[in-house]
Amino acid sequence: MGNQNPLAYDYTVAKLFLFTTVLFGIIGMTVGVLIAFQMAFPELNYLFGEYATFSRLRPIHTNGVAFGFTVSGIFASWYYVGQRVLKVSMAESKFLMTVGKLHFAVYVLTILLAVVTLFMGITTSKEYSELEWPLDLLVVVFWVLWGVSIFGLIGIRRERTLYISIWYYIAAFLAVAMLFLFNNMAVPTAIVSGHGDWFHSVSWYAGTNDALVQWWFGHNAVAFVFTTPIVAMIYYFLPKESGQAVYSYKLSLLSFWGLMFVYLWAGGHHLIYSTVPDWMQTMGSVFSVVLILPSWGSAINMLLTMKGEWQQLQTNPLIKFMVLGSTFYMLSTLEGPIQAIKSVNALAHFTDWIPGHVHDGTLGWVGFMVIAAMYHMTPRLFKKELYSKSLMETQFWLQTTGIVLYFSSMWIAGITQGMMWRATDEFGNLSYSFIDTVVVLHPYYTIRAIGGLLYLVGIFIWAYNLYKTIKVGRDLSDKEINVNASPMSAN
Amino acid sequence: MDLGQIQAYAYFFFTAFLVIVLYAYIFHLYRAQKKGTRDYEKYGNLALDDEVSTKPLEKIEESEETPKK
Ligand code: HEM
């Protein structure tokens, strides 16, 4: 160390990832709103030739929001929370500082290349694993760098005990590493056989095996990208913002192990009534129902953390985001197990009820938590007061309305669709043709797109508010920053 | 016994085993707290008291510390 200045946390890398969180949030969700309108108004597919068709844009949306927006948010929060709960500054280690910056550089390069290649139509066609092998290798590089950063920081910590959030970050790191490697195993065709483009590959797996590995990966990507690290965030940011220690630390440990064991077996629920062995489907269903327990364990722990302090829900918009976030987490982890029951899945699978479920989780839980975390961090990162509390309130209500429009329309659309597909007349003939369902669903698709648009407007308000905070926010002294509730200007 | 039956038994006992482990863990957590061997709840404060200048809850001794650059 050997410097005269008192030791302070170094947020250089956290700031970098904060910017990409906002940037990829805007890109990913703008594309999302566009494809939602395309579903309602198909003419919108022909805006920019092949580049703006639904099939090109959908992977850009999913990759953009999952691996751009969410993963950036996770990294930003790690480079903030990690230092604080371990009580060690990144300024204390040149090595970790370099690793952090390199981590960011490789990450941004990968995501930008991902956007370009997906626009060009270069894809493995595996859902949520669309990137071709050269990009997969880059993903491995930045993921390993993240691991070095996690374990490096732990190695030089002052605080002996690892706070529960750290456990969740570690779990996310390890599990995604394993899932990603196995699901992306592929043979580059040009190298092996001399056929195809140099970047082209085929999966190691085929047929039913491919489906099994794919959904073992896919479901656990939900677990270890959209759940575990987000739980890590809420375990830090909600107690800190509200000034209330987590309601039960023991419950947090218990839910942690519960989540780890149960999640890994539930992926079969994506393949119900498919060609995978029946016992696997049953196992997927059973474990999905059991999964309610550890999921609600965390969520209830969060709500109880607010015990006796519920007035903060009225006064602090960040508490609003986080409390509603954990409520949406409860909703989607109840809805998921219901959809995993075989007879329900027979109706729900392939319908719009599935994206309804997805967006309860992603917009309500993941999105709100990332938004709140970045709001909480910004005053500390830049020593500025948050620019506008009233804009935060506006954003909150716009986005909440957006989510409600989104999931309610998709519930109705999905169940209507499922019922129409299976309806038969007295002779066993199908009562409806496919186009009949499309006509009925059109209004709901429009409502969904409007809901998404409201959420996107909220994202722009968020970006504007953060930008203004950094540019013109009131300067804060250290004393004003070292508080629980984030300093924000009332206007 | 055919393979399916063995699988079914193995599955049942494995599940029962996991349930026992889970309850044993809950029991362990609460007993340790009650007997005072370990106060888990104090770790909740790690999120609240997280300034670099304040005293760690359980400091790593200097001798254990890895040398810093
Ligand atoms: C207890 C927890 C959960 C269970 C048991 C569960 C169960 C399910 C089921 C049964 C499906 C539909 C499979 C199908 O028929 O196509 C599904 C889809 C999905 N869920 Fe969940 N879910 C849970 C929580 C969540 C959460 C919290 C999120 C997001 C934050 C989420 C994101 C997704 C996604 C992205 C899909 C769509 C996969 C696809 O592309 O087909 N789930 N889930």
Coordinates of C-alpha atoms and ligand atoms in Angstrom, one line a residue:
Chain A
M1 CA 0.0 0.0 0.0
G2 CA 2.3 2.7 1.3
N3 CA 0.2 5.8 0.4
Q4 CA -0.7 8.6 2.7
N5 CA -4.3 8.9 1.7
P6 CA -6.8 7.1 3.8
L7 CA -7.8 3.9 2.2
A8 CA -11.0 4.1 0.0
Y9 CA -12.9 1.7 -2.1
D10 CA -12.0 1.9 -5.8
Y11 CA -15.0 1.8 -8.1
T12 CA -13.3 2.3 -11.4
V13 CA -14.5 -1.1 -12.8
A14 CA -17.9 -0.8 -11.2
K15 CA -18.4 2.5 -13.1
L16 CA -17.4 0.9 -16.4
F17 CA -20.0 -1.9 -16.0
L18 CA -22.6 0.6 -14.8
F19 CA -22.3 2.3 -18.2
T20 CA -22.7 -1.0 -20.1
T21 CA -25.7 -2.0 -18.0
V22 CA -27.5 1.2 -19.1
L23 CA -26.3 1.0 -22.7
F24 CA -27.2 -2.7 -23.2
G25 CA -30.5 -2.2 -21.3
I26 CA -31.5 0.5 -23.9
I27 CA -30.4 -1.6 -26.9
G28 CA -31.8 -4.9 -25.7
M29 CA -35.2 -3.5 -24.6
T30 CA -35.6 -1.2 -27.7
V31 CA -35.2 -4.3 -29.9
G32 CA -37.6 -6.1 -27.6
V33 CA -40.3 -3.5 -28.0
L34 CA -39.8 -3.5 -31.8
I35 CA -40.2 -7.3 -32.0
A36 CA -43.3 -7.1 -29.8
F37 CA -44.9 -4.6 -32.2
Q38 CA -43.8 -6.9 -35.1
M39 CA -45.9 -9.7 -33.6
A40 CA -48.9 -7.4 -33.6
F41 CA -48.1 -5.6 -36.9
P42 CA -46.1 -7.9 -39.2
E43 CA -45.4 -5.2 -41.7
L44 CA -42.8 -3.9 -39.3
N45 CA -40.6 -6.9 -40.3
Y46 CA -39.7 -5.2 -43.5
L47 CA -38.1 -2.0 -42.2
F48 CA -34.4 -2.8 -43.0
G49 CA -34.5 -5.8 -45.3
E50 CA -33.2 -9.0 -43.7
Y51 CA -31.7 -7.2 -40.7
A52 CA -35.0 -6.2 -39.1
T53 CA -36.9 -9.4 -39.4
F54 CA -38.2 -11.0 -36.2
S55 CA -35.9 -14.0 -36.5
R56 CA -32.8 -11.8 -36.7
L57 CA -33.8 -9.5 -33.9
R58 CA -35.1 -12.0 -31.4
P59 CA -31.7 -13.4 -30.4
I60 CA -30.4 -9.8 -30.3
H61 CA -33.1 -9.0 -27.8
T62 CA -32.5 -12.1 -25.6
N63 CA -28.8 -11.9 -25.7
G64 CA -28.8 -8.1 -25.2
V65 CA -31.0 -8.2 -22.1
A66 CA -29.6 -11.4 -20.6
F67 CA -25.9 -11.2 -21.3
G68 CA -25.7 -7.5 -21.9
F69 CA -28.0 -5.7 -19.4
T70 CA -28.3 -8.3 -16.7
V71 CA -24.8 -9.7 -16.7
S72 CA -23.3 -6.1 -16.8
G73 CA -25.5 -5.3 -13.8
I74 CA -24.2 -8.3 -12.0
F75 CA -20.6 -7.4 -12.7
A76 CA -21.1 -3.8 -11.7
S77 CA -22.7 -4.9 -8.5
W78 CA -19.9 -7.4 -7.8
Y79 CA -17.2 -4.7 -8.2
Y80 CA -19.1 -2.6 -5.7
V81 CA -20.6 -5.1 -3.2
G82 CA -17.5 -7.4 -3.2
Q83 CA -15.1 -4.8 -1.9
R84 CA -17.5 -3.5 0.7
V85 CA -18.6 -6.7 2.4
L86 CA -15.0 -8.1 2.3
K87 CA -13.7 -4.7 3.6
V88 CA -10.9 -4.5 1.1
S89 CA -10.3 -2.0 -1.7
M90 CA -9.3 -2.8 -5.2
A91 CA -6.8 0.0 -4.9
E92 CA -4.8 -2.3 -2.6
S93 CA -3.9 -4.7 -5.4
K94 CA -2.6 -3.6 -8.8
F95 CA -3.1 -7.1 -10.0
L96 CA -6.8 -7.3 -9.3
M97 CA -7.2 -3.8 -10.7
T98 CA -5.7 -5.0 -14.0
V99 CA -7.8 -8.1 -14.0
G100 CA -10.9 -6.0 -13.5
K101 CA -10.2 -3.7 -16.4
L102 CA -9.2 -6.6 -18.6
H103 CA -12.4 -8.3 -17.6
F104 CA -14.4 -5.3 -18.7
A105 CA -12.5 -4.9 -22.0
V106 CA -12.9 -8.6 -23.1
Y107 CA -16.6 -8.5 -22.0
V108 CA -17.4 -5.4 -24.1
L109 CA -15.6 -6.7 -27.1
T110 CA -17.5 -10.0 -26.9
I111 CA -20.9 -8.4 -26.5
L112 CA -20.3 -6.0 -29.4
L113 CA -19.1 -8.8 -31.6
A114 CA -22.2 -10.7 -30.5
V115 CA -24.5 -7.9 -31.7
V116 CA -22.7 -7.7 -35.0
T117 CA -22.6 -11.4 -35.7
L118 CA -26.2 -11.9 -34.7
F119 CA -27.3 -9.1 -37.0
M120 CA -25.4 -10.9 -39.8
G121 CA -27.3 -14.0 -39.1
I122 CA -24.4 -16.0 -37.7
T123 CA -25.8 -18.3 -35.1
T124 CA -25.6 -21.8 -33.7
S125 CA -29.4 -21.8 -33.5
K126 CA -29.3 -23.0 -29.9
E127 CA -31.6 -20.9 -27.8
Y128 CA -29.7 -18.6 -25.4
S129 CA -26.4 -20.1 -26.8
E130 CA -26.5 -18.6 -30.2
L131 CA -23.0 -17.3 -30.3
E132 CA -20.6 -19.3 -32.5
W133 CA -17.4 -20.9 -31.1
P134 CA -14.9 -18.0 -31.5
L135 CA -17.2 -15.8 -29.4
D136 CA -17.7 -18.7 -26.9
L137 CA -14.0 -18.8 -26.4
L138 CA -14.0 -15.0 -25.6
V139 CA -16.8 -15.7 -23.1
V140 CA -14.6 -18.2 -21.4
V141 CA -11.8 -15.7 -21.1
F142 CA -13.9 -13.0 -19.5
W143 CA -15.6 -15.5 -17.2
V144 CA -12.3 -16.8 -16.0
L145 CA -11.2 -13.2 -15.4
W146 CA -14.3 -12.6 -13.3
G147 CA -13.4 -15.7 -11.3
V148 CA -9.9 -14.5 -10.7
S149 CA -11.3 -11.2 -9.5
I150 CA -13.8 -12.9 -7.1
F151 CA -11.3 -15.3 -5.6
G152 CA -8.5 -12.7 -5.7
L153 CA -10.5 -10.2 -3.7
I154 CA -11.6 -12.9 -1.2
G155 CA -7.9 -13.9 -0.9
I156 CA -6.9 -10.4 0.4
R157 CA -10.0 -9.7 2.4
R158 CA -10.0 -8.3 6.0
E159 CA -13.4 -9.6 7.0
R160 CA -13.1 -13.3 7.7
T161 CA -16.8 -14.3 7.2
L162 CA -18.1 -14.2 3.6
Y163 CA -21.4 -12.4 3.7
I164 CA -24.3 -14.3 2.1
S165 CA -24.2 -12.3 -1.1
I166 CA -20.7 -13.5 -1.7
W167 CA -21.9 -17.1 -1.6
Y168 CA -24.4 -16.3 -4.2
Y169 CA -21.9 -14.6 -6.5
I170 CA -19.6 -17.6 -6.1
A171 CA -22.4 -20.0 -7.0
A172 CA -23.3 -18.0 -10.1
F173 CA -19.7 -18.0 -11.2
L174 CA -19.2 -21.8 -10.7
A175 CA -22.5 -22.9 -12.1
V176 CA -22.5 -20.8 -15.2
A177 CA -18.9 -21.9 -16.0
M178 CA -20.0 -25.5 -15.9
L179 CA -23.3 -25.0 -17.8
F180 CA -21.7 -22.9 -20.4
L181 CA -18.9 -25.3 -21.2
F182 CA -21.1 -28.3 -21.5
N183 CA -23.9 -26.8 -23.5
N184 CA -21.5 -25.1 -26.0
M185 CA -19.4 -28.1 -26.8
A186 CA -19.3 -28.1 -30.6
V187 CA -17.2 -29.2 -33.5
P188 CA -15.9 -26.4 -35.8
T189 CA -16.8 -27.9 -39.2
A190 CA -14.1 -26.1 -41.3
I191 CA -11.3 -27.3 -39.0
V192 CA -12.5 -30.9 -38.8
S193 CA -13.9 -31.5 -42.3
G194 CA -12.9 -28.5 -44.4
H195 CA -16.6 -27.7 -44.9
G196 CA -18.4 -24.5 -44.1
D197 CA -17.3 -21.1 -42.9
W198 CA -14.4 -21.0 -40.5
F199 CA -16.6 -19.8 -37.7
H200 CA -19.3 -22.4 -38.3
S201 CA -19.8 -25.3 -35.9
V202 CA -22.2 -28.2 -35.1
S203 CA -23.2 -29.2 -31.6
W204 CA -21.6 -32.3 -30.0
Y205 CA -25.1 -33.5 -29.1
A206 CA -27.9 -34.5 -31.3
G207 CA -31.6 -35.2 -31.0
T208 CA -33.0 -35.9 -27.6
N209 CA -29.6 -35.6 -26.0
D210 CA -29.2 -32.2 -27.4
A211 CA -32.6 -31.2 -26.0
L212 CA -31.7 -32.6 -22.6
V213 CA -28.4 -30.7 -22.4
Q214 CA -30.0 -27.6 -23.8
W215 CA -32.6 -27.4 -21.1
W216 CA -30.4 -28.5 -18.3
F217 CA -28.4 -25.5 -19.4
G218 CA -31.4 -23.3 -20.2
H219 CA -33.2 -23.8 -17.0
N220 CA -30.0 -23.3 -14.9
A221 CA -29.2 -20.2 -16.8
V222 CA -32.4 -19.0 -15.3
A223 CA -31.2 -20.2 -12.0
F224 CA -27.6 -18.9 -12.1
V225 CA -28.0 -15.7 -14.3
F226 CA -31.5 -14.5 -13.4
T227 CA -31.8 -15.8 -9.9
T228 CA -28.6 -16.5 -7.8
P229 CA -26.7 -13.3 -8.6
I230 CA -29.9 -11.2 -8.3
V231 CA -30.5 -12.7 -4.9
A232 CA -26.9 -11.8 -4.1
M233 CA -27.8 -8.2 -5.0
I234 CA -31.0 -8.0 -3.0
Y235 CA -29.3 -9.5 0.1
Y236 CA -26.9 -6.5 0.0
F237 CA -28.9 -3.6 -1.4
L238 CA -32.2 -4.0 0.5
P239 CA -30.7 -4.3 4.0
K240 CA -28.3 -1.5 3.2
E241 CA -30.8 0.9 1.7
S242 CA -33.4 0.3 4.4
G243 CA -30.9 0.1 7.3
Q244 CA -32.3 -3.2 8.5
A245 CA -30.1 -6.3 8.8
V246 CA -31.5 -9.3 6.9
Y247 CA -34.5 -10.7 8.8
S248 CA -32.9 -14.2 9.3
Y249 CA -29.4 -14.9 8.3
K250 CA -29.9 -18.6 9.0
L251 CA -32.9 -18.7 6.6
S252 CA -30.6 -17.1 4.0
L253 CA -28.1 -20.0 4.4
L254 CA -30.8 -22.6 4.3
S255 CA -32.4 -21.2 1.1
F256 CA -29.0 -21.0 -0.4
W257 CA -28.3 -24.8 -0.1
G258 CA -32.0 -25.5 -1.0
L259 CA -31.7 -23.5 -4.2
M260 CA -28.4 -25.1 -5.2
F261 CA -29.7 -28.7 -4.8
V262 CA -33.1 -28.3 -6.2
Y263 CA -32.6 -26.1 -9.2
L264 CA -30.2 -28.5 -11.0
W265 CA -32.9 -31.2 -11.3
A266 CA -35.8 -29.1 -12.5
G267 CA -34.8 -28.5 -16.2
G268 CA -36.9 -31.4 -17.3
H269 CA -40.0 -29.3 -17.1
H270 CA -39.0 -27.6 -20.4
L271 CA -39.4 -31.0 -22.1
I272 CA -42.7 -32.3 -20.8
Y273 CA -44.4 -34.6 -23.3
S274 CA -41.3 -34.6 -25.5
T275 CA -39.1 -37.6 -26.4
V276 CA -37.0 -37.5 -23.2
P277 CA -37.6 -40.4 -20.7
D278 CA -40.8 -40.2 -18.8
W279 CA -39.2 -40.4 -15.4
M280 CA -37.1 -37.4 -16.2
Q281 CA -40.1 -35.4 -17.0
T282 CA -41.7 -36.5 -13.7
M283 CA -38.6 -35.6 -11.9
G284 CA -38.5 -32.2 -13.5
S285 CA -42.1 -31.6 -12.4
V286 CA -41.6 -32.8 -8.8
F287 CA -38.4 -30.7 -8.3
S288 CA -40.1 -27.7 -9.8
V289 CA -42.8 -27.8 -7.2
V290 CA -40.2 -28.3 -4.4
L291 CA -38.4 -25.3 -5.8
I292 CA -41.1 -23.0 -4.4
L293 CA -39.7 -23.6 -0.9
P294 CA -36.1 -22.2 -1.3
S295 CA -37.3 -19.5 -3.7
W296 CA -39.9 -18.2 -1.3
G297 CA -37.4 -18.7 1.5
S298 CA -35.3 -15.9 0.0
A299 CA -38.2 -13.7 -1.0
I300 CA -40.0 -13.9 2.3
N301 CA -36.7 -13.2 4.1
M302 CA -36.5 -10.0 2.1
L303 CA -40.1 -8.9 2.8
L304 CA -39.6 -9.7 6.5
T305 CA -36.4 -7.6 6.5
M306 CA -38.8 -4.6 6.1
K307 CA -40.7 -5.6 9.3
G308 CA -41.5 -2.5 11.3
E309 CA -40.1 -0.3 8.6
W310 CA -42.9 -0.5 6.0
Q311 CA -43.3 3.3 6.0
Q312 CA -40.1 3.3 3.9
L313 CA -42.1 1.8 1.1
Q314 CA -44.0 5.1 0.9
T315 CA -41.0 7.4 1.2
N316 CA -38.2 5.7 -0.7
P317 CA -38.7 4.7 -4.3
L318 CA -35.6 2.4 -4.2
I319 CA -37.4 0.4 -1.5
K320 CA -40.4 0.3 -3.8
F321 CA -38.4 -1.2 -6.6
M322 CA -36.8 -3.8 -4.4
V323 CA -39.9 -4.9 -2.5
L324 CA -41.9 -5.1 -5.7
G325 CA -39.0 -7.0 -7.2
S326 CA -39.1 -9.7 -4.6
T327 CA -42.8 -9.8 -4.9
F328 CA -42.5 -10.5 -8.6
Y329 CA -39.9 -13.1 -7.7
M330 CA -42.5 -14.8 -5.6
L331 CA -45.0 -14.6 -8.4
S332 CA -42.8 -16.1 -11.1
T333 CA -41.5 -18.9 -8.7
L334 CA -45.1 -19.8 -8.0
E335 CA -46.2 -19.6 -11.6
G336 CA -43.2 -21.6 -12.8
P337 CA -44.0 -24.7 -10.7
I338 CA -47.7 -24.5 -11.7
Q339 CA -46.6 -24.5 -15.4
A340 CA -44.3 -27.4 -14.6
I341 CA -47.2 -29.7 -13.6
K342 CA -47.7 -32.1 -16.6
S343 CA -51.4 -31.4 -17.3
V344 CA -50.9 -27.6 -17.0
N345 CA -47.8 -27.8 -19.2
A346 CA -49.8 -29.6 -21.9
L347 CA -51.9 -26.5 -22.2
A348 CA -49.2 -23.9 -21.5
H349 CA -46.3 -25.2 -23.6
F350 CA -45.7 -23.3 -26.9
T351 CA -48.2 -20.7 -25.9
D352 CA -47.9 -17.0 -25.0
W353 CA -48.3 -17.9 -21.3
I354 CA -44.6 -18.9 -21.3
P355 CA -43.3 -15.4 -22.3
G356 CA -45.8 -14.1 -19.8
H357 CA -44.1 -16.1 -17.1
V358 CA -40.6 -15.1 -18.4
H359 CA -41.3 -11.4 -18.2
D360 CA -42.8 -11.5 -14.7
G361 CA -39.4 -12.8 -13.7
T362 CA -37.1 -10.7 -16.0
L363 CA -38.9 -7.4 -16.0
G364 CA -40.3 -7.5 -12.5
W365 CA -37.6 -9.2 -10.6
V366 CA -34.3 -9.0 -12.5
G367 CA -35.0 -5.6 -14.1
F368 CA -36.2 -3.9 -11.0
M369 CA -33.4 -5.2 -8.9
V370 CA -30.7 -4.1 -11.4
I371 CA -32.4 -0.7 -11.7
A372 CA -32.5 -0.3 -7.9
A373 CA -28.9 -1.5 -7.5
M374 CA -27.6 1.0 -10.1
Y375 CA -29.5 3.8 -8.4
H376 CA -28.1 2.9 -5.1
M377 CA -24.5 2.7 -6.3
T378 CA -24.4 5.9 -8.4
P379 CA -24.3 8.4 -5.6
R380 CA -21.5 6.4 -3.9
L381 CA -19.6 5.9 -7.2
F382 CA -19.7 9.6 -8.2
K383 CA -20.2 11.3 -4.9
K384 CA -23.3 13.0 -6.3
E385 CA -26.9 13.3 -5.0
L386 CA -29.4 11.4 -7.2
Y387 CA -30.9 13.9 -9.6
S388 CA -34.6 13.4 -9.1
K389 CA -36.8 11.4 -6.8
S390 CA -39.9 12.3 -8.6
L391 CA -38.6 11.0 -11.9
M392 CA -37.8 7.7 -10.0
E393 CA -41.4 7.6 -8.8
T394 CA -42.7 8.2 -12.4
Q395 CA -40.4 5.5 -13.7
F396 CA -41.6 3.1 -11.0
W397 CA -45.3 3.5 -11.8
L398 CA -44.8 3.5 -15.6
Q399 CA -42.8 0.3 -15.4
T400 CA -45.1 -1.4 -13.0
T401 CA -48.1 -0.6 -15.3
G402 CA -46.0 -1.9 -18.2
I403 CA -45.3 -5.3 -16.4
V404 CA -49.0 -5.7 -15.5
L405 CA -50.1 -5.1 -19.0
Y406 CA -47.5 -7.5 -20.3
F407 CA -48.2 -10.5 -18.1
S408 CA -52.0 -10.1 -17.9
S409 CA -52.3 -9.9 -21.7
M410 CA -50.0 -12.9 -22.2
W411 CA -51.9 -14.9 -19.6
I412 CA -55.1 -14.4 -21.4
A413 CA -53.5 -14.8 -24.8
G414 CA -51.7 -18.0 -23.8
I415 CA -54.6 -19.7 -22.2
T416 CA -56.9 -18.8 -25.0
Q417 CA -54.4 -20.0 -27.5
G418 CA -53.9 -23.3 -25.7
M419 CA -57.6 -23.9 -25.4
M420 CA -58.2 -23.1 -29.1
W421 CA -55.5 -25.5 -30.2
R422 CA -56.9 -28.4 -28.4
A423 CA -60.6 -27.7 -28.9
T424 CA -62.4 -30.4 -31.0
D425 CA -65.9 -30.9 -32.2
E426 CA -68.1 -33.9 -31.4
F427 CA -66.3 -35.9 -34.2
G428 CA -62.8 -35.2 -32.9
N429 CA -62.0 -32.7 -35.6
L430 CA -60.0 -29.6 -34.6
S431 CA -62.4 -26.7 -34.1
Y432 CA -60.0 -24.0 -35.1
S433 CA -57.3 -23.5 -37.7
F434 CA -54.1 -21.7 -36.7
I435 CA -55.1 -18.4 -38.3
D436 CA -58.3 -18.3 -36.1
T437 CA -56.1 -18.1 -33.1
V438 CA -54.0 -15.3 -34.6
V439 CA -57.0 -13.2 -35.2
V440 CA -58.2 -13.7 -31.6
L441 CA -54.8 -12.9 -30.2
H442 CA -54.1 -9.7 -32.1
P443 CA -55.5 -7.3 -29.4
Y444 CA -53.4 -9.0 -26.7
Y445 CA -50.3 -8.7 -28.7
T446 CA -50.9 -5.0 -29.1
I447 CA -51.4 -4.6 -25.4
R448 CA -48.2 -6.5 -24.7
A449 CA -46.3 -4.3 -27.0
I450 CA -47.7 -1.2 -25.3
G451 CA -46.7 -2.7 -21.9
G452 CA -43.2 -3.2 -23.2
L453 CA -43.1 0.3 -24.5
L454 CA -44.0 1.7 -21.0
Y455 CA -41.2 -0.3 -19.5
L456 CA -38.8 1.0 -22.1
V457 CA -39.8 4.6 -21.4
G458 CA -39.0 3.9 -17.8
I459 CA -35.5 2.6 -18.9
F460 CA -34.9 5.9 -20.7
I461 CA -36.0 7.8 -17.6
W462 CA -33.6 5.7 -15.5
A463 CA -30.7 6.4 -18.0
Y464 CA -31.6 10.2 -18.0
N465 CA -31.8 10.3 -14.2
L466 CA -28.4 8.6 -13.8
Y467 CA -26.9 10.8 -16.5
K468 CA -28.1 14.0 -14.8
T469 CA -26.9 12.7 -11.5
I470 CA -23.4 12.3 -12.8
K471 CA -23.4 15.6 -14.7
V472 CA -25.3 18.1 -12.5
G473 CA -26.1 16.2 -9.2
R474 CA -25.2 18.1 -6.0
D475 CA -21.7 17.1 -4.8
L476 CA -21.8 15.1 -1.6
S477 CA -19.3 15.0 1.2
D478 CA -18.1 11.6 2.5
K479 CA -20.3 12.0 5.5
E480 CA -23.4 12.4 3.4
I481 CA -22.5 9.3 1.4
N482 CA -21.8 7.0 4.3
V483 CA -25.5 6.5 5.1
N484 CA -28.0 3.9 4.4
A485 CA -30.8 5.5 2.4
S486 CA -29.5 6.8 -0.9
P487 CA -29.2 10.6 -1.0
M488 CA -31.7 11.9 -3.5
S489 CA -33.0 15.3 -4.5
A490 CA -36.8 15.7 -3.9
N491 CA -37.6 17.5 -7.1
Chain B
M1 CA -35.5 -57.0 -9.0
D2 CA -35.3 -55.3 -12.3
L3 CA -33.4 -52.1 -13.0
G4 CA -36.5 -50.0 -12.8
Q5 CA -37.2 -51.2 -9.3
I6 CA -33.7 -50.6 -8.2
Q7 CA -33.9 -47.1 -9.6
A8 CA -37.1 -46.5 -7.8
Y9 CA -35.7 -47.6 -4.5
A10 CA -32.5 -45.7 -5.0
Y11 CA -34.5 -42.6 -5.8
F12 CA -36.7 -42.9 -2.8
F13 CA -33.8 -43.5 -0.3
F14 CA -31.7 -40.7 -1.9
T15 CA -34.6 -38.3 -1.5
A16 CA -35.2 -39.4 2.1
F17 CA -31.5 -39.0 2.8
L18 CA -31.5 -35.4 1.4
V19 CA -34.5 -34.6 3.5
I20 CA -32.7 -35.8 6.6
V21 CA -29.6 -33.8 5.7
L22 CA -31.7 -30.7 5.2
Y23 CA -33.4 -31.0 8.6
A24 CA -30.1 -31.8 10.2
Y25 CA -28.7 -28.6 8.8
I26 CA -31.7 -26.6 10.1
F27 CA -31.3 -28.3 13.5
H28 CA -27.6 -27.6 13.5
L29 CA -28.1 -23.9 12.7
Y30 CA -30.6 -23.3 15.3
R31 CA -28.8 -25.3 18.0
A32 CA -25.5 -23.5 17.4
Q33 CA -27.3 -20.2 17.7
K34 CA -29.2 -21.2 20.9
K35 CA -26.2 -22.7 22.6
G36 CA -24.2 -19.7 21.8
T37 CA -21.5 -21.6 19.9
R38 CA -22.1 -19.4 16.9
D39 CA -24.2 -16.3 16.4
Y40 CA -25.3 -16.4 12.8
E41 CA -27.5 -13.5 13.0
K42 CA -24.7 -11.0 13.7
Y43 CA -23.4 -11.6 10.1
G44 CA -26.5 -9.7 8.9
N45 CA -24.6 -6.6 9.9
L46 CA -21.9 -7.2 7.3
A47 CA -24.1 -5.5 4.8
L48 CA -24.8 -2.5 7.0
D49 CA -21.4 -1.8 8.5
D50 CA -19.3 -1.9 5.4
E51 CA -17.1 1.1 5.3
V52 CA -13.5 0.3 4.7
S53 CA -12.4 2.4 7.7
T54 CA -14.6 0.6 10.3
K55 CA -13.5 -2.5 12.2
P56 CA -14.2 -5.9 10.6
L57 CA -16.7 -8.0 12.5
E58 CA -14.2 -10.9 12.6
K59 CA -10.8 -9.7 11.5
I60 CA -8.4 -12.0 9.7
E61 CA -5.3 -12.0 11.8
E62 CA -2.2 -10.3 10.3
S63 CA -0.3 -13.6 10.3
E64 CA -3.1 -15.3 8.2
E65 CA -3.2 -12.4 5.8
T66 CA -1.8 -13.0 2.4
P67 CA 1.0 -10.5 1.7
K68 CA -0.2 -7.4 -0.2
K69 CA 1.5 -5.6 -3.0
Ligands
HEM1 C1 -39.5 -22.0 -9.1 C2 -39.0 -21.4 -10.1 C3 -39.4 -21.6 -11.5 C4 -40.0 -22.7 -12.2 C5 -40.3 -24.0 -11.5 C6 -40.1 -22.3 -13.6 C7 -40.7 -23.2 -14.5 C8 -40.8 -22.9 -15.8 C9 -41.6 -23.6 -16.8 C10 -42.4 -24.9 -16.5 C11 -41.4 -23.0 -18.0 C12 -42.1 -23.4 -19.3 C13 -41.5 -24.5 -20.1 C14 -42.3 -24.7 -21.4 O1 -43.3 -25.3 -21.3 O2 -41.9 -24.2 -22.4 C15 -40.5 -21.9 -17.8 C16 -40.1 -21.1 -18.8 C17 -39.2 -20.0 -18.6 N1 -38.9 -19.5 -17.4 FE1 -39.3 -20.2 -15.6 N2 -39.7 -21.0 -13.7 C18 -39.3 -20.5 -12.5 C19 -38.8 -19.3 -12.3 C20 -38.3 -18.4 -13.3 C21 -37.7 -17.1 -13.1 C22 -37.5 -16.5 -11.7 C23 -37.4 -16.6 -14.3 C24 -36.7 -15.3 -14.7 C25 -36.2 -14.5 -13.9 C26 -37.8 -17.6 -15.3 C27 -37.5 -17.5 -16.7 C28 -38.0 -18.4 -17.6 C29 -37.6 -18.3 -19.0 C30 -36.7 -17.4 -19.7 C31 -38.4 -19.3 -19.7 C32 -38.5 -19.5 -21.2 C33 -37.7 -20.6 -21.7 C34 -38.0 -20.8 -23.2 O3 -37.4 -20.0 -24.0 O4 -38.8 -21.6 -23.6 N3 -38.4 -18.7 -14.6 N4 -40.2 -21.8 -16.5

